[in-house]
Coordinates of C-alpha atoms in Angstrom, one line a residue:
M1363 CA -28.8 -45.8 -36.2
T1364 CA -24.9 -47.0 -34.9
D1365 CA -23.2 -45.4 -32.5
V1366 CA -19.6 -44.6 -33.4
K1367 CA -17.1 -45.4 -30.8
T1368 CA -13.7 -43.8 -30.5
P1369 CA -10.9 -46.5 -29.6
V1370 CA -9.9 -46.4 -26.1
D1371 CA -6.8 -47.7 -24.2
D1372 CA -8.2 -50.9 -22.0
E1373 CA -5.2 -49.3 -19.1
I1374 CA -6.2 -45.8 -18.6
G1375 CA -9.4 -45.2 -20.8
A1376 CA -7.6 -42.4 -22.7
P1377 CA -8.4 -42.3 -26.4
V1378 CA -5.7 -43.9 -28.3
A1379 CA -4.2 -41.5 -30.8
K1380 CA -4.4 -41.9 -34.3
P1381 CA -1.5 -42.8 -37.0
G1382 CA 0.3 -40.1 -38.8
K1383 CA 1.2 -40.4 -42.5
P1384 CA 4.5 -41.3 -43.3
I1385 CA 5.3 -38.3 -45.5
A1386 CA 4.5 -36.0 -42.8
W1387 CA 7.7 -35.7 -40.8
P1388 CA 9.9 -35.4 -44.3
L1389 CA 7.4 -32.7 -45.6
G1390 CA 7.8 -30.8 -42.2
L1391 CA 11.7 -30.8 -42.9
A1392 CA 11.5 -29.4 -46.2
G1393 CA 8.9 -26.6 -45.5
A1394 CA 11.1 -25.5 -42.2
A1395 CA 14.2 -26.0 -44.7
L1396 CA 12.4 -23.8 -47.7
L1397 CA 11.3 -21.0 -45.5
I1398 CA 14.9 -20.7 -43.7
I1399 CA 16.0 -20.8 -47.7
G1400 CA 13.6 -18.3 -48.5
S1401 CA 14.5 -15.7 -45.8
F1402 CA 18.1 -15.4 -47.1
L1403 CA 16.5 -14.2 -50.0
S1404 CA 15.0 -11.2 -51.3
W1405 CA 11.1 -10.8 -50.7
S1406 CA 10.5 -7.4 -52.4
Y1407 CA 11.6 -5.3 -55.2
D1408 CA 10.9 -2.0 -53.4
K1409 CA 13.3 -1.4 -50.8
T1410 CA 11.8 1.4 -49.2
I1411 CA 8.9 -0.6 -47.5
L1412 CA 8.7 -3.1 -44.6
N1413 CA 12.6 -1.6 -43.7
D1414 CA 14.2 -3.1 -46.6
L1415 CA 13.5 -6.8 -47.6
S1416 CA 15.2 -6.6 -50.6
I1417 CA 18.8 -7.7 -50.2
N1418 CA 19.8 -11.3 -51.0
F1419 CA 21.8 -13.2 -48.2
Y1420 CA 20.9 -10.3 -45.7
P1421 CA 17.9 -10.8 -44.3
G1422 CA 15.7 -7.8 -42.6
G1423 CA 13.8 -7.9 -39.4
L1424 CA 10.8 -9.4 -40.7
Q1425 CA 12.8 -12.3 -42.3
I1426 CA 14.9 -12.9 -39.4
L1427 CA 11.8 -13.2 -37.6
A1428 CA 10.7 -16.1 -40.1
I1429 CA 13.9 -17.9 -39.6
I1430 CA 13.3 -17.8 -36.1
G1431 CA 9.7 -19.7 -36.2
A1432 CA 11.3 -21.7 -38.8
V1433 CA 14.1 -23.0 -36.3
L1434 CA 11.4 -23.4 -33.9
S1435 CA 9.6 -25.5 -36.0
L1436 CA 12.7 -27.8 -36.8
V1437 CA 13.0 -28.3 -32.4
L1438 CA 9.3 -29.3 -32.7
L1439 CA 9.4 -31.7 -35.6
L1440 CA 12.7 -33.3 -34.1
A1441 CA 10.8 -33.5 -30.5
E1442 CA 8.3 -35.7 -32.6
K1443 CA 11.0 -37.8 -34.1
G1444 CA 14.3 -37.5 -33.8
P1445 CA 17.5 -36.8 -31.4
L1446 CA 15.0 -34.5 -29.2
A1447 CA 12.4 -37.6 -28.8
K1448 CA 12.4 -37.6 -25.0
L1449 CA 11.8 -33.8 -25.3
G1450 CA 8.8 -35.0 -27.1
A1451 CA 7.6 -37.5 -24.3
W1452 CA 6.6 -34.2 -22.4
L1453 CA 5.9 -31.6 -25.2
D1454 CA 2.9 -31.8 -27.4
A1455 CA 4.7 -31.3 -30.6
T1456 CA 2.1 -31.7 -32.9
L1457 CA -0.3 -29.1 -31.3
G1458 CA 2.7 -27.0 -31.2
L1459 CA 3.5 -27.6 -35.2
R1460 CA 0.0 -27.2 -36.0
M1461 CA -0.7 -23.6 -34.5
L1462 CA 3.0 -22.7 -35.8
G1463 CA 2.5 -23.8 -38.9
T1464 CA -0.9 -22.7 -39.8
G1465 CA 0.2 -19.3 -38.2
L1466 CA 3.6 -18.9 -39.9
A1467 CA 1.4 -19.3 -43.2
I1468 CA -1.0 -16.6 -42.4
Y1469 CA 2.4 -14.3 -41.5
M1470 CA 3.8 -15.1 -45.1
V1471 CA 0.3 -14.3 -47.0
L1472 CA 0.1 -11.1 -44.8
I1473 CA 3.7 -10.2 -45.7
L1474 CA 3.1 -10.3 -49.5
V1475 CA -0.4 -8.5 -49.0
A1476 CA 1.6 -5.9 -47.0
I1477 CA 3.8 -5.8 -50.1
T1478 CA 1.2 -5.6 -52.8
T1479 CA -0.3 -2.7 -50.7
E1480 CA 2.6 -0.6 -49.6
S1481 CA 4.0 -1.0 -53.6
D1482 CA 2.8 -1.1 -57.0
G1483 CA 1.1 -4.6 -56.8
L1484 CA 1.9 -8.1 -56.8
I1485 CA 5.0 -7.9 -58.9
N1486 CA 7.1 -6.5 -56.8
V1487 CA 7.4 -10.1 -54.7
N1488 CA 10.3 -11.3 -55.1
P1489 CA 11.4 -14.8 -55.4
G1490 CA 12.4 -15.1 -52.0
G1491 CA 8.7 -14.0 -51.0
Y1492 CA 7.3 -17.1 -52.7
V1493 CA 10.0 -19.7 -51.5
S1494 CA 9.1 -19.0 -47.8
L1495 CA 5.1 -18.7 -48.5
V1496 CA 5.6 -22.2 -49.9
G1497 CA 7.8 -23.7 -47.0
A1498 CA 5.0 -22.2 -44.4
L1499 CA 2.3 -24.0 -46.6
L1500 CA 4.5 -27.0 -46.4
L1501 CA 5.1 -27.1 -42.7
A1502 CA 1.1 -26.5 -42.0
V1503 CA 0.0 -29.3 -44.2
A1504 CA 2.5 -31.8 -42.5
A1505 CA 1.9 -30.4 -39.1
W1506 CA -1.8 -31.5 -39.8
M1507 CA -0.7 -34.7 -41.0
L1508 CA 1.3 -35.7 -37.6
P1509 CA -0.3 -37.9 -35.2
L1510 CA -1.3 -36.3 -31.4
R1511 CA 0.3 -38.2 -28.6
Q1512 CA -0.9 -38.5 -25.4
L1513 CA 1.6 -36.5 -22.7
R1514 CA 2.6 -36.6 -19.1
D1515 CA 1.7 -33.7 -16.7
M1516 CA 3.9 -31.2 -17.3
S1517 CA 4.2 -30.6 -13.1
E1518 CA 6.0 -33.4 -12.9
A1519 CA 8.8 -31.9 -15.1
R1520 CA 11.6 -31.4 -12.7
L1521 CA 15.0 -30.2 -14.2
P1522 CA 17.9 -29.3 -12.5
G1523 CA 17.9 -25.8 -10.8
W1524 CA 20.5 -23.7 -12.7
F1525 CA 18.5 -25.2 -16.0
E1526 CA 15.1 -23.6 -14.7
I1527 CA 16.8 -20.4 -13.8
L1528 CA 18.5 -20.1 -17.1
A1529 CA 14.9 -20.9 -18.8
I1530 CA 13.6 -17.9 -17.1
A1531 CA 16.6 -15.4 -17.9
V1532 CA 16.2 -16.6 -21.8
L1533 CA 12.3 -16.0 -21.8
M1534 CA 12.9 -12.6 -20.0
G1535 CA 16.0 -11.5 -22.4
A1536 CA 13.2 -12.7 -25.6
I1537 CA 10.6 -10.3 -24.0
L1538 CA 13.3 -7.4 -23.6
Y1539 CA 14.3 -8.3 -27.3
A1540 CA 10.8 -8.3 -28.7
A1541 CA 9.7 -5.2 -27.0
A1542 CA 12.8 -3.1 -27.8
Y1543 CA 12.7 -4.1 -31.4
A1544 CA 8.7 -3.9 -31.8
L1545 CA 8.9 -0.3 -30.4
G1546 CA 11.5 0.6 -32.7
L1547 CA 9.7 -0.1 -35.6
Q1548 CA 8.3 2.7 -37.3
D1549 CA 6.2 1.2 -40.2
A1550 CA 2.6 0.3 -39.7
W1551 CA 3.0 -2.6 -41.4
S1552 CA 6.0 -4.1 -39.8
F1553 CA 4.5 -3.6 -36.5
I1554 CA 1.4 -5.6 -37.2
L1555 CA 3.4 -8.2 -38.8
C1556 CA 5.7 -8.2 -35.5
L1557 CA 2.6 -8.4 -33.5
V1558 CA 1.3 -11.2 -35.5
F1559 CA 4.4 -13.5 -35.6
V1560 CA 4.6 -12.9 -31.5
A1561 CA 1.1 -14.0 -31.1
V1562 CA 1.6 -16.9 -33.3
V1563 CA 4.5 -18.3 -31.4
A1564 CA 2.7 -17.3 -27.9
V1565 CA -0.3 -19.4 -29.1
A1566 CA 2.4 -22.5 -30.2
L1567 CA 4.2 -22.4 -27.0
F1568 CA 0.9 -22.5 -24.7
R1569 CA -0.7 -25.4 -27.3
S1570 CA 2.5 -27.4 -27.0
G1571 CA 2.7 -27.3 -22.8
A1572 CA 6.0 -25.2 -23.0
M1573 CA 4.2 -22.4 -21.2
S1574 CA 2.6 -24.8 -19.1
W1575 CA 6.1 -25.8 -17.7
I1576 CA 7.4 -22.4 -17.5
G1577 CA 4.0 -22.0 -15.2
H1578 CA 5.2 -24.3 -12.7
V1579 CA 8.5 -23.2 -12.7
A1580 CA 7.6 -19.7 -12.4
Q1581 CA 5.3 -20.9 -9.2
R1582 CA 8.7 -22.7 -7.9
R1583 CA 10.8 -20.0 -8.3
K1584 CA 8.8 -16.7 -8.0
K1585 CA 11.5 -14.6 -6.3
V1586 CA 13.8 -15.3 -9.5
L1587 CA 11.3 -14.7 -11.8
T1588 CA 10.3 -11.4 -10.1
L1589 CA 14.1 -10.1 -9.7
A1590 CA 14.2 -11.3 -13.6
A1591 CA 11.2 -9.2 -14.7
F1592 CA 12.5 -6.0 -12.8
V1593 CA 16.2 -6.4 -14.4
V1594 CA 14.7 -6.5 -17.8
A1595 CA 12.3 -3.9 -16.7
F1596 CA 15.6 -1.8 -16.0
L1597 CA 17.3 -2.4 -18.8
F1598 CA 14.9 -1.2 -21.6
P1599 CA 15.7 2.4 -21.7
F1600 CA 19.4 1.2 -22.6
T1601 CA 17.4 -0.9 -25.7
Q1602 CA 16.1 2.5 -27.1
N1603 CA 19.0 4.8 -28.1
G1604 CA 17.8 7.7 -26.3
S1605 CA 14.4 7.7 -27.9
D1606 CA 11.9 10.2 -26.0
A1607 CA 9.0 9.2 -28.1
N1608 CA 9.3 5.2 -27.4
M1609 CA 10.3 6.0 -23.6
S1610 CA 7.1 8.4 -23.6
I1611 CA 4.9 5.6 -24.7
A1612 CA 6.3 3.3 -22.2
N1613 CA 5.6 5.8 -19.1
Q1614 CA 2.2 5.9 -20.5
V1615 CA 1.6 2.1 -19.8
L1616 CA 3.7 2.1 -16.3
I1617 CA 1.1 5.1 -15.5
F1618 CA -1.6 3.1 -16.7
G1619 CA -0.8 0.0 -15.3
A1620 CA -0.2 1.4 -11.6
T1621 CA -3.5 2.9 -12.0
A1622 CA -5.0 -0.2 -13.3
M1623 CA -3.4 -2.2 -10.2
G1624 CA -5.3 0.2 -8.0
L1625 CA -8.7 -0.6 -9.8
N1626 CA -8.2 -4.2 -9.9
I1627 CA -8.4 -4.0 -5.9
V1628 CA -11.6 -2.6 -6.5
V1629 CA -13.1 -4.4 -9.3
G1630 CA -11.0 -7.7 -9.4
L1631 CA -10.7 -8.3 -5.7
A1632 CA -13.6 -6.7 -4.2
G1633 CA -16.2 -7.2 -7.0
L1634 CA -17.2 -3.7 -7.0
L1635 CA -18.0 -1.9 -10.4
D1636 CA -16.2 1.3 -10.6
L1637 CA -17.1 3.6 -13.9
G1638 CA -15.6 6.7 -12.4
Y1639 CA -12.1 5.6 -11.4
I1640 CA -9.8 7.9 -13.5
A1641 CA -11.0 10.8 -11.1
F1642 CA -8.6 9.6 -8.8
L1643 CA -5.9 9.7 -10.9
G1644 CA -6.7 13.3 -11.6
A1645 CA -7.0 14.1 -8.2
G1646 CA -3.1 13.2 -7.7
S1647 CA -2.5 15.1 -11.0
Y1648 CA -3.9 18.1 -10.1
T1649 CA -2.4 18.1 -6.1
A1650 CA 1.1 17.7 -7.6
A1651 CA 0.0 20.7 -10.3
V1652 CA -1.1 23.3 -7.6
L1653 CA 1.8 22.5 -5.2
S1654 CA 3.9 22.4 -7.9
T1655 CA 6.6 25.9 -9.2
S1656 CA 4.6 26.4 -12.0
A1657 CA 3.7 30.3 -12.8
F1658 CA 0.1 29.2 -13.1
A1659 CA -0.2 26.9 -9.6
T1660 CA -2.7 28.7 -7.1
I1661 CA -1.1 27.6 -3.7
G1662 CA 1.9 29.2 -2.5
W1663 CA 2.8 26.0 -0.4
K1664 CA 5.9 24.4 -2.6
P1665 CA 6.9 21.0 -0.7
N1666 CA 9.5 18.7 -1.3
F1667 CA 8.5 16.3 -4.4
L1668 CA 8.1 13.1 -2.1
I1669 CA 5.8 15.1 0.5
V1670 CA 3.5 16.2 -3.1
V1671 CA 3.3 12.2 -4.0
L1672 CA 1.9 11.2 -0.7
I1673 CA 0.1 14.4 -0.6
G1674 CA -1.4 13.5 -3.8
G1675 CA -1.8 9.9 -2.7
C1676 CA -3.9 11.2 0.2
V1677 CA -5.9 13.3 -1.3
S1678 CA -7.3 10.6 -3.8
A1679 CA -7.9 7.9 -1.1
I1680 CA -9.8 10.8 0.9
L1681 CA -12.2 11.7 -2.4
G1682 CA -12.4 7.5 -2.2
L1683 CA -13.8 7.6 0.9
I1684 CA -15.7 10.4 0.6
I1685 CA -17.2 9.2 -2.8
G1686 CA -17.6 5.2 -1.3
T1687 CA -19.2 6.1 2.5
P1688 CA -22.4 7.2 0.9
T1689 CA -22.4 4.9 -2.2
L1690 CA -21.4 1.5 -1.1
R1691 CA -24.8 0.8 0.3
V1692 CA -25.7 0.1 -3.2
S1693 CA -24.2 -2.3 -5.5
G1694 CA -24.5 -3.9 -8.8
D1695 CA -25.1 -1.5 -12.0
Y1696 CA -26.5 1.2 -9.2
L1697 CA -23.1 1.5 -7.8
A1698 CA -21.7 1.7 -11.3
I1699 CA -23.6 4.2 -12.2
V1700 CA -22.9 6.3 -9.1
T1701 CA -18.9 6.2 -9.6
L1702 CA -19.8 7.0 -13.4
G1703 CA -21.5 10.2 -12.1
F1704 CA -19.1 10.9 -9.7
G1705 CA -16.0 10.7 -12.4
E1706 CA -18.2 13.1 -14.6
I1707 CA -18.6 15.4 -11.6
F1708 CA -14.8 15.5 -10.8
R1709 CA -14.3 16.4 -14.4
F1710 CA -16.7 19.5 -14.7
S1711 CA -15.7 20.7 -11.2
M1712 CA -12.0 21.1 -12.4
G1713 CA -13.0 23.0 -15.2
N1714 CA -15.1 25.3 -13.3
L1715 CA -12.9 25.9 -10.3
D1716 CA -11.7 29.1 -12.2
G1717 CA -12.3 32.0 -10.1
N1718 CA -15.5 32.7 -11.9
N1719 CA -17.7 29.8 -11.2
G1720 CA -15.7 28.7 -7.9
P1721 CA -13.0 29.4 -6.0
N1722 CA -9.7 30.1 -8.5
L1723 CA -8.0 26.6 -7.6
T1724 CA -7.6 24.7 -11.1
N1725 CA -7.6 27.5 -13.5
G1726 CA -10.5 26.3 -15.0
P1727 CA -10.6 24.5 -18.1
N1728 CA -7.3 25.8 -19.4
G1729 CA -5.7 23.8 -16.7
V1730 CA -2.3 23.8 -14.8
P1731 CA 0.6 24.1 -17.9
G1732 CA 4.7 24.7 -17.8
I1733 CA 4.6 22.2 -14.7
P1734 CA 8.5 21.8 -13.9
D1735 CA 10.9 18.8 -13.7
W1736 CA 11.6 17.6 -10.5
K1737 CA 15.3 18.3 -9.3
P1738 CA 15.3 16.1 -6.4
F1739 CA 18.8 16.7 -4.8
G1740 CA 20.2 18.3 -7.5
F1741 CA 19.2 15.8 -10.6
D1742 CA 17.5 17.2 -13.1
F1743 CA 14.7 15.3 -14.7
G1744 CA 14.2 17.2 -17.5
K1745 CA 17.9 17.1 -19.1
D1746 CA 19.7 14.3 -20.4
H1747 CA 22.0 12.1 -18.5
T1748 CA 25.0 9.5 -19.9
F1749 CA 25.4 6.4 -17.9
G1750 CA 28.0 4.2 -19.0
G1751 CA 27.8 5.2 -22.4
F1752 CA 24.2 5.1 -22.7
E1753 CA 22.4 8.6 -23.2
I1754 CA 19.0 8.8 -20.8
G1755 CA 16.6 11.5 -21.6
R1756 CA 14.0 13.2 -19.8
F1757 CA 11.3 10.4 -20.2
S1758 CA 14.1 7.9 -19.3
N1759 CA 14.5 9.6 -15.9
Y1760 CA 11.1 9.3 -15.3
Y1761 CA 11.0 6.0 -16.3
F1762 CA 12.8 4.9 -13.2
V1763 CA 10.4 6.8 -11.1
L1764 CA 7.7 5.1 -12.4
L1765 CA 9.6 1.6 -12.4
L1766 CA 9.9 2.4 -8.7
L1767 CA 6.2 3.2 -8.3
I1768 CA 4.9 0.0 -10.0
G1769 CA 7.3 -1.7 -7.7
V1770 CA 5.8 -0.5 -4.6
V1771 CA 2.1 -0.9 -6.1
I1772 CA 2.9 -4.4 -7.2
L1773 CA 4.0 -4.9 -3.4
I1774 CA 1.0 -3.5 -1.9
F1775 CA -1.5 -5.5 -4.0
A1776 CA 0.5 -8.8 -3.5
R1777 CA 0.4 -8.3 0.1
L1778 CA -3.2 -7.0 0.3
N1779 CA -4.6 -10.3 -2.2
N1780 CA -2.6 -12.6 0.2
S1781 CA -3.8 -11.5 3.4
R1782 CA -6.6 -11.7 5.5
I1783 CA -8.2 -8.5 4.1
G1784 CA -8.0 -10.1 0.5
R1785 CA -9.5 -13.0 1.6
G1786 CA -12.6 -10.9 2.8
W1787 CA -12.4 -8.9 -0.4
V1788 CA -12.6 -12.3 -2.2
A1789 CA -15.3 -13.4 -0.1
I1790 CA -17.6 -10.2 -0.6
R1791 CA -17.0 -10.5 -4.5
E1792 CA -18.2 -14.3 -4.6
D1793 CA -21.4 -14.2 -2.2
E1794 CA -21.6 -10.4 0.0
K1795 CA -24.5 -12.1 2.1
A1796 CA -22.6 -15.3 3.1
A1797 CA -19.4 -13.3 3.6
E1798 CA -21.8 -10.9 6.1
A1799 CA -23.4 -13.9 7.6
M1800 CA -19.6 -15.6 8.4
G1801 CA -18.3 -12.2 10.3
V1802 CA -17.1 -9.9 7.5
N1803 CA -17.3 -6.8 7.8
V1804 CA -18.7 -5.9 4.4
F1805 CA -19.0 -2.0 4.5
G1806 CA -15.7 -1.3 6.2
L1807 CA -13.7 -3.7 3.9
K1808 CA -15.7 -2.1 0.6
L1809 CA -14.4 1.2 2.4
L1810 CA -10.9 -0.1 2.3
A1811 CA -11.1 -0.9 -1.2
F1812 CA -12.1 2.0 -2.5
A1813 CA -9.4 4.0 -0.1
V1814 CA -6.9 1.9 -1.1
G1815 CA -7.2 1.8 -4.6
A1816 CA -7.8 5.4 -4.8
F1817 CA -4.3 6.0 -2.8
L1818 CA -2.3 4.0 -5.8
A1819 CA -3.8 6.3 -8.7
G1820 CA -3.0 9.1 -6.8
L1821 CA 0.2 8.4 -6.1
A1822 CA 0.7 7.8 -10.0
G1823 CA -1.0 11.0 -10.6
T1824 CA 1.4 13.2 -9.0
I1825 CA 4.0 11.8 -11.8
K1826 CA 2.0 12.0 -14.3
A1827 CA 1.6 15.4 -14.1
H1828 CA 5.2 16.5 -14.0
Q1829 CA 5.9 14.3 -16.8
D1830 CA 3.3 15.7 -18.9
A1831 CA 4.4 19.3 -17.5
A1832 CA 0.4 20.2 -18.0
V1833 CA -2.9 19.2 -16.4
S1834 CA -6.4 19.8 -17.6
P1835 CA -9.7 18.4 -17.2
D1836 CA -10.3 16.8 -20.9
Q1837 CA -7.7 14.2 -19.9
Y1838 CA -9.9 12.8 -17.5
Q1839 CA -13.0 11.4 -19.4
F1840 CA -15.0 8.5 -18.9
L1841 CA -13.4 6.5 -21.8
E1842 CA -9.7 6.6 -19.9
S1843 CA -12.0 4.7 -17.0
A1844 CA -13.5 2.1 -19.2
F1845 CA -10.2 1.3 -20.8
L1846 CA -8.9 1.1 -17.4
L1847 CA -11.6 -1.4 -16.6
A1848 CA -11.2 -3.2 -19.6
A1849 CA -7.5 -3.7 -18.9
I1850 CA -8.3 -5.6 -16.1
V1851 CA -11.1 -7.7 -17.9
L1852 CA -8.7 -8.2 -20.7
G1853 CA -5.7 -9.0 -18.5
G1854 CA -7.2 -11.4 -15.9
M1855 CA -9.3 -9.8 -13.0
G1856 CA -7.4 -10.3 -9.7
T1857 CA -3.9 -11.0 -10.9
I1858 CA -1.0 -8.8 -11.3
A1859 CA 0.9 -10.0 -15.0
G1860 CA -2.5 -10.0 -16.3
V1861 CA -3.6 -6.4 -15.3
L1862 CA -0.3 -5.1 -16.6
L1863 CA -0.1 -7.0 -19.6
G1864 CA -3.8 -5.8 -20.7
A1865 CA -2.6 -2.1 -19.4
T1866 CA 0.2 -2.8 -21.9
I1867 CA -2.0 -3.7 -25.0
L1868 CA -4.8 -1.2 -24.4
K1869 CA -1.8 1.4 -23.8
L1870 CA 0.7 0.6 -27.0
L1871 CA -1.5 -0.6 -29.9
P1872 CA -3.3 2.7 -30.0
E1873 CA 0.2 4.5 -29.9
K1874 CA 1.5 2.6 -32.7
L1875 CA -1.5 1.8 -35.0
R1876 CA -2.6 5.8 -35.5
F1877 CA -3.6 5.1 -39.0
F1878 CA -6.4 2.7 -37.1
Q1879 CA -7.8 5.8 -35.1
E1880 CA -11.0 5.8 -36.3
Y1881 CA -11.5 2.1 -35.8
R1882 CA -9.7 2.0 -32.4
L1883 CA -13.4 1.4 -30.7
L1884 CA -14.5 -0.9 -32.9
M1885 CA -11.5 -3.1 -32.4
F1886 CA -11.4 -2.7 -29.0
G1887 CA -15.2 -3.8 -28.9
L1888 CA -14.4 -6.6 -31.1
L1889 CA -11.5 -7.7 -29.0
L1890 CA -13.4 -7.9 -26.1
V1891 CA -16.1 -9.8 -27.6
L1892 CA -13.4 -12.6 -28.6
M1893 CA -12.0 -12.8 -25.4
M1894 CA -15.6 -12.7 -23.2
R1895 CA -16.1 -16.1 -25.9
F1896 CA -12.7 -17.8 -25.9
R1897 CA -11.3 -16.6 -22.4
P1898 CA -13.6 -15.1 -20.5
E1899 CA -10.7 -15.4 -17.5
G1900 CA -8.3 -13.1 -19.1
L1901 CA -5.3 -13.8 -20.5
V1902 CA -3.5 -14.3 -17.4
A1903 CA -6.5 -16.1 -15.2
S1904 CA -6.0 -16.3 -11.7
R1905 CA -5.9 -19.7 -10.0
R1906 CA -9.0 -19.3 -8.0
R1907 CA -10.8 -17.7 -11.0
Q1908 CA -9.7 -20.7 -13.2
L1909 CA -10.7 -23.0 -10.3
E1910 CA -14.2 -21.2 -10.8
F1911 CA -14.2 -22.1 -14.5
H1912 CA -13.0 -25.2 -14.3
D1913 CA -15.7 -26.4 -12.1
E1914 CA -18.4 -24.9 -13.5
N1915 CA -16.9 -26.6 -17.1
E1916 CA -17.2 -29.8 -15.2
E1917 CA -20.5 -29.1 -14.3
L1918 CA -21.9 -28.5 -17.8
A1919 CA -19.8 -31.9 -19.0
V1920 CA -21.9 -34.0 -16.9
E1921 CA -25.4 -32.2 -17.5
V1922 CA -24.0 -32.8 -21.1
E1923 CA -23.6 -36.6 -20.2
E1924 CA -26.2 -37.2 -18.3
E1925 CA -28.3 -35.8 -21.1
R1926 CA -26.9 -37.9 -23.9
L1927 CA -27.6 -40.8 -21.8
A1928 CA -31.2 -39.7 -21.6
V1929 CA -31.5 -39.4 -25.4
G1930 CA -30.0 -42.9 -25.4
E1931 CA -32.3 -44.3 -23.3
A1932 CA -35.1 -42.7 -24.7
K1933 CA -34.3 -44.3 -28.2

């Protein structure tokens, strides 16, 4: 048996890239050109589907996305060989092209499938669709013929400060445009295809190394990135043309994100598995409901709305202390079972406090309906307002309050994460016994994690009650706690951007893909399985966890190499 060796560069010991085929580059250019030309032609005979792709020389939304993909492919091709060759010295243009070309081919195939299923058959596909499909296939084939190159470390790529700030602004602008466009899509197939395109571009940018450079820029300019993110979030309602439906979804995402951020303290930092966390959100909501001016409110005291918000947070924090004090002596699966029981006890308690089975505090299963909108300082949150020619509706009014809340929650989480308390939580998460031996107050920090996390959930709950105008026990089931935990696992435990991304995915997709309602849990489970297999650290991995996985992979690689050498010696 002869060993097959990979050619190695004598100077640096790195594998030498195999040369590509000469036809690859011009073939890629031809594919990108065909994709653009086909996108200006009609794709569908039926103009009632996919937001009308039937007009020649007037591309629709999905055709514009294909043109954007083709232009990105041209940039990567010119970086591989052409006037942008200096850029190609830093970017892995070939890997990016492979992902982009393959993804665009899949995108075009799905569009033809959508046209076929939404209309009367494949006969309704116009020539432009086939031209674009051929272009995408040629681009994919050419990309896999191109050679791989050895790259430099992207952390060394230092560009002028104004260019880095401009790159952050362009990225944030693209995110704003993509979010506004995706939410504006009412057709299910169009929304799915838009998600596929966004995923393809994101993967291509990651594989090319462009997002790695953006990551280093973000680390160097955290303040600029944070400011740009909040500016984009502030401008979002002005892109929705006063759509209450879209803004309602955005508000649910913010409430879900703020609650998940509180759970992130408990699970992501302290490593405590809480399966009843939705109860703290419910406690804040019920506090706001019974203190409101609703005709069904059971408490006569009607404080100012800011006081209500603080009271709701404090009530949830007290509940966190009450549940944490006796139960934090256990850990692991036992803690998960106890917190699961607490969540169910809260739900049933809210249903029984109806004056028959207990004191009349929550109106039992009927809950507290008719909660009025806030009217702080004469500003009615329930009415439409016009600012600078833009109409701002009821849900947009609450959106700005929730945006302020999420800013406060992020600030609290970031400060705690970088503090001595945060390091203590991480030590407990990694090894509780070792942390206790080093003098960490394990029980006190666990209790603090429960209280702070519950407080943040309570704040979100008070705003949720007024926005929904009603609260009832069935809103706080175990499944909601499971989705909160899944948002943290999916996004990345211990991170801010990851948890917000996970919350957005898990709250947005079910709303926009209602025709998949019966298969939502199946898709949800499949998504988690794929994440655990291919990216266990989450979509946005924390630095600490990334180092942990990196060290584990290095140890595994050493073990595999030692085993290989042992087998070779035995032979």
